[in-house]
Amino acid sequence: AQSVSQHNHHVILSEAASLELGCNYSYGGTVNLFWYVQYPGQHLQLLLKYFSGDPLVKGIKGFEAEFIKSKFSFNLRKPSVQWSDTAEYFCAVSPGNTPLVFGKGTRLSVIA
Amino acid sequence: NAGVTQTPKFQVLKTGQSMTLQCAQDMNHNSMYWYRQDPGMGLRLIYYSASEGTTDKGEVPNGYNVSRLNKREFSLRLESAAPSQTSVYFCASRRDPRNEKLFFGSGTQLSVL
């Protein structure tokens, strides 16, 4: 079965620090890749997605992610985090036409 | 534009009680999904419906049943609730099961005592 691994359970950063959250998946074929964010008390919202083309994908709120096929990775980055980025971040993979498989999430806490 | 609407938002049940979680979308999406979210476990797929008239089991289907009532509505039923089903439940939909993003409802927080 497909699986998605997010390496960090909880990340604590100071404002203006750079962020990189790791995501690896186990499926060997063509996949669609997503990062979702869940702000406290809210439902999941799409940050960015990769289907094909340029492996460097830019999303909302200054986030970007790079798809590295050889490493089965889709890491999320942001050059300078803000307090408002405090949330839980989920990587998700959709192999072909099957439902999305989510990672266990990474909780990001940004402190002033 | 309502998107994906779930009811109820909160529910407390006693062990053995039954209930149905309702979900409706107004975006003419073909595929609908039920996930549960537990701390440290991420989102796990319970059941999904790739298109009207079809339903399939996901990763954690035991103790649940679903009905795709029509293209808009996809309900999740707990026949005999257990404490292990205490969770936050999210309904989601997307137009195309192949590569479209998911749209999520606001969730149902369920506690089973």
Short mmCIF file of C-alpha atoms in Angstrom, two decimals:
data_model
loop_
_atom_site.label_atom_id
_atom_site.label_comp_id
_atom_site.label_asym_id
_atom_site.label_seq_id
_atom_site.Cartn_x
_atom_site.Cartn_y
_atom_site.Cartn_z
CA ALA A 1 0.00 0.00 0.00
CA GLN A 2 1.07 3.54 -0.65
CA SER A 3 2.42 5.46 2.31
CA VAL A 4 3.49 9.01 3.03
CA SER A 5 6.12 9.85 5.62
CA GLN A 6 6.52 13.22 7.22
CA HIS A 7 9.75 13.32 9.14
CA ASN A 8 8.97 15.92 11.75
CA HIS A 9 6.08 15.69 14.18
CA HIS A 10 6.55 19.12 15.71
CA VAL A 11 8.74 21.97 14.54
CA ILE A 12 9.29 25.14 16.54
CA LEU A 13 10.74 28.18 14.77
CA SER A 14 11.25 31.82 15.52
CA GLU A 15 9.66 34.38 13.26
CA ALA A 16 11.72 35.08 10.13
CA ALA A 17 13.42 31.68 10.30
CA SER A 18 13.42 29.50 7.21
CA LEU A 19 11.22 26.42 7.05
CA GLU A 20 11.64 23.07 5.39
CA LEU A 21 9.26 20.20 6.08
CA GLY A 22 10.13 16.81 4.69
CA CYS A 23 7.77 14.46 2.87
CA ASN A 24 8.56 11.12 1.27
CA TYR A 25 6.19 8.69 -0.39
CA SER A 26 6.43 5.04 -1.29
CA TYR A 27 4.61 4.80 -4.64
CA GLY A 28 6.81 4.15 -7.67
CA GLY A 29 4.51 5.26 -10.49
CA THR A 30 3.07 8.58 -11.52
CA VAL A 31 1.70 10.52 -8.58
CA ASN A 32 0.00 13.78 -7.87
CA LEU A 33 1.37 15.56 -4.80
CA PHE A 34 -0.22 18.02 -2.42
CA TRP A 35 0.48 20.03 0.69
CA TYR A 36 -2.47 20.99 2.84
CA VAL A 37 -2.52 23.27 5.87
CA GLN A 38 -4.87 23.19 8.83
CA TYR A 39 -4.99 26.31 10.97
CA PRO A 40 -6.17 25.87 14.56
CA GLY A 41 -9.87 25.05 14.65
CA GLN A 42 -10.25 25.01 10.89
CA HIS A 43 -10.50 22.46 8.13
CA LEU A 44 -7.76 21.59 5.66
CA GLN A 45 -6.91 24.02 2.90
CA LEU A 46 -4.72 23.43 -0.14
CA LEU A 47 -1.33 25.14 -0.04
CA LEU A 48 0.04 23.86 -3.33
CA LYS A 49 -0.04 20.91 -5.68
CA TYR A 50 2.13 19.19 -8.25
CA PHE A 51 0.76 17.24 -11.18
CA SER A 52 3.45 17.57 -13.85
CA GLY A 53 5.93 20.04 -15.36
CA ASP A 54 8.25 22.28 -13.36
CA PRO A 55 9.19 20.34 -10.21
CA LEU A 56 9.41 23.56 -8.21
CA VAL A 57 5.87 24.51 -7.32
CA LYS A 58 4.82 27.80 -5.80
CA GLY A 59 1.74 27.99 -3.62
CA ILE A 60 -0.10 30.50 -1.53
CA LYS A 61 1.34 32.61 1.29
CA GLY A 62 4.94 32.33 0.04
CA PHE A 63 5.19 28.54 0.30
CA GLU A 64 6.91 26.41 -2.30
CA ALA A 65 7.70 22.75 -2.71
CA GLU A 66 10.17 20.80 -4.79
CA PHE A 67 9.39 17.42 -6.31
CA ILE A 68 12.50 15.22 -6.54
CA LYS A 69 11.43 12.07 -8.32
CA SER A 70 14.65 10.17 -7.66
CA LYS A 71 14.22 10.68 -3.93
CA PHE A 72 10.43 10.19 -3.86
CA SER A 73 10.28 13.48 -2.01
CA PHE A 74 8.12 16.59 -2.02
CA ASN A 75 9.51 18.92 0.63
CA LEU A 76 7.75 22.12 1.63
CA ARG A 77 9.73 25.33 2.09
CA LYS A 78 9.23 28.92 3.10
CA PRO A 79 12.13 31.41 3.33
CA SER A 80 10.76 33.38 6.28
CA VAL A 81 7.94 32.17 8.51
CA GLN A 82 5.44 34.35 10.31
CA TRP A 83 3.48 33.81 13.51
CA SER A 84 0.38 33.31 11.36
CA ASP A 85 1.99 30.22 9.79
CA THR A 86 1.42 28.33 13.04
CA ALA A 87 -0.63 25.35 11.90
CA GLU A 88 -0.47 21.68 11.07
CA TYR A 89 0.85 20.75 7.63
CA PHE A 90 -0.07 17.61 5.77
CA CYS A 91 1.60 16.10 2.75
CA ALA A 92 -0.66 13.97 0.54
CA VAL A 93 -0.16 11.72 -2.45
CA SER A 94 -2.65 10.56 -5.05
CA PRO A 95 -1.32 7.73 -7.20
CA GLY A 96 -3.32 7.82 -10.41
CA ASN A 97 -7.05 7.93 -9.78
CA THR A 98 -6.99 6.59 -6.24
CA PRO A 99 -7.95 8.64 -3.18
CA LEU A 100 -5.41 10.87 -1.48
CA VAL A 101 -3.17 9.25 1.09
CA PHE A 102 -2.12 11.67 3.82
CA GLY A 103 0.96 11.78 5.99
CA LYS A 104 0.59 12.04 9.74
CA GLY A 105 1.17 15.76 9.72
CA THR A 106 3.76 18.17 11.07
CA ARG A 107 2.78 20.71 13.66
CA LEU A 108 4.53 24.04 13.17
CA SER A 109 4.75 26.49 16.03
CA VAL A 110 6.16 29.93 15.23
CA ILE A 111 7.23 32.01 18.20
CA ALA A 112 7.91 35.72 18.33
CA ASN B 1 -21.19 29.32 -2.55
CA ALA B 2 -21.39 26.82 0.34
CA GLY B 3 -18.85 24.23 -0.91
CA VAL B 4 -18.89 21.13 1.33
CA THR B 5 -21.36 21.21 4.22
CA GLN B 6 -21.23 18.77 7.11
CA THR B 7 -23.72 18.28 9.89
CA PRO B 8 -23.61 18.12 12.84
CA LYS B 9 -20.52 20.03 13.94
CA PHE B 10 -20.40 18.38 17.34
CA GLN B 11 -21.93 15.19 18.71
CA VAL B 12 -21.65 13.16 21.88
CA LEU B 13 -22.82 9.55 21.84
CA LYS B 14 -22.97 6.75 24.32
CA THR B 15 -21.36 3.44 23.45
CA GLY B 16 -23.76 1.42 21.31
CA GLN B 17 -25.77 4.35 19.99
CA SER B 18 -26.08 4.93 16.28
CA MET B 19 -25.91 8.09 14.25
CA THR B 20 -25.47 9.39 10.72
CA LEU B 21 -23.11 12.15 9.67
CA GLN B 22 -24.41 14.12 6.73
CA CYS B 23 -22.36 15.65 3.95
CA ALA B 24 -23.47 17.63 0.92
CA GLN B 25 -21.56 19.50 -1.79
CA ASP B 26 -22.88 22.02 -4.25
CA MET B 27 -19.94 22.03 -6.70
CA ASN B 28 -21.22 19.22 -8.95
CA HIS B 29 -18.27 17.06 -7.89
CA ASN B 30 -18.19 13.42 -8.88
CA SER B 31 -16.09 12.01 -6.03
CA MET B 32 -16.73 12.23 -2.30
CA TYR B 33 -14.73 10.99 0.68
CA TRP B 34 -14.95 10.47 4.42
CA TYR B 35 -11.78 10.82 6.48
CA ARG B 36 -11.17 10.66 10.19
CA GLN B 37 -8.47 12.71 11.89
CA ASP B 38 -6.83 11.55 15.09
CA PRO B 39 -3.88 13.15 16.91
CA GLY B 40 -0.58 11.89 15.52
CA MET B 41 -2.33 9.78 12.89
CA GLY B 42 -3.07 12.35 10.19
CA LEU B 43 -6.15 11.78 8.05
CA ARG B 44 -7.21 8.24 7.32
CA LEU B 45 -9.71 7.35 4.64
CA ILE B 46 -12.83 5.56 5.86
CA TYR B 47 -14.91 5.21 2.69
CA TYR B 48 -15.13 6.95 -0.61
CA SER B 49 -17.41 7.23 -3.61
CA ALA B 50 -15.58 7.78 -6.88
CA SER B 51 -18.84 8.52 -8.65
CA GLU B 52 -22.55 8.48 -8.01
CA GLY B 53 -23.70 4.92 -7.44
CA THR B 54 -20.36 3.54 -6.26
CA THR B 55 -18.75 3.25 -2.85
CA ASP B 56 -15.49 1.67 -1.77
CA LYS B 57 -13.69 0.95 1.48
CA GLY B 58 -10.72 2.99 2.51
CA GLU B 59 -8.04 2.30 5.07
CA VAL B 60 -10.26 2.13 8.19
CA PRO B 61 -13.83 1.08 7.20
CA ASN B 62 -14.69 -1.19 10.15
CA GLY B 63 -17.67 0.02 12.17
CA TYR B 64 -18.91 2.37 9.45
CA ASN B 65 -21.30 2.30 6.53
CA VAL B 66 -21.88 4.89 3.82
CA SER B 67 -24.57 5.87 1.39
CA ARG B 68 -24.12 7.94 -1.76
CA LEU B 69 -27.67 9.22 -1.78
CA ASN B 70 -27.24 11.22 -5.00
CA LYS B 71 -24.48 13.21 -6.63
CA ARG B 72 -24.59 15.87 -3.91
CA GLU B 73 -24.87 13.82 -0.73
CA PHE B 74 -22.66 11.23 0.93
CA SER B 75 -23.55 10.10 4.45
CA LEU B 76 -21.53 8.16 7.01
CA ARG B 77 -23.29 5.92 9.51
CA LEU B 78 -22.07 4.51 12.77
CA GLU B 79 -24.36 1.59 13.61
CA SER B 80 -23.07 0.92 17.12
CA ALA B 81 -20.66 3.59 18.28
CA ALA B 82 -17.50 2.64 20.17
CA PRO B 83 -15.07 4.84 22.12
CA SER B 84 -12.43 4.10 19.44
CA GLN B 85 -14.58 6.07 17.01
CA THR B 86 -14.05 9.27 18.97
CA SER B 87 -12.48 11.47 16.34
CA VAL B 88 -12.91 14.43 14.04
CA TYR B 89 -14.59 13.43 10.81
CA PHE B 90 -14.08 15.30 7.55
CA CYS B 91 -16.05 14.97 4.39
CA ALA B 92 -14.33 16.00 1.16
CA SER B 93 -15.11 16.10 -2.52
CA ARG B 94 -13.42 16.67 -5.84
CA ARG B 95 -14.59 16.93 -9.41
CA ASP B 96 -12.25 14.39 -10.93
CA PRO B 97 -10.78 11.42 -9.00
CA ARG B 98 -7.61 11.53 -11.07
CA ASN B 99 -5.93 14.76 -10.29
CA GLU B 100 -8.08 17.44 -8.78
CA LYS B 101 -7.60 18.88 -5.34
CA LEU B 102 -9.91 17.99 -2.48
CA PHE B 103 -12.37 20.44 -0.99
CA PHE B 104 -13.02 19.80 2.69
CA GLY B 105 -15.97 20.38 4.96
CA SER B 106 -15.50 22.00 8.34
CA GLY B 107 -15.56 18.71 10.23
CA THR B 108 -17.65 16.90 12.84
CA GLN B 109 -16.18 16.43 16.29
CA LEU B 110 -17.56 13.18 17.66
CA SER B 111 -17.10 11.87 21.20
CA VAL B 112 -18.22 8.39 22.17
CA LEU B 113 -18.45 7.83 25.91
#
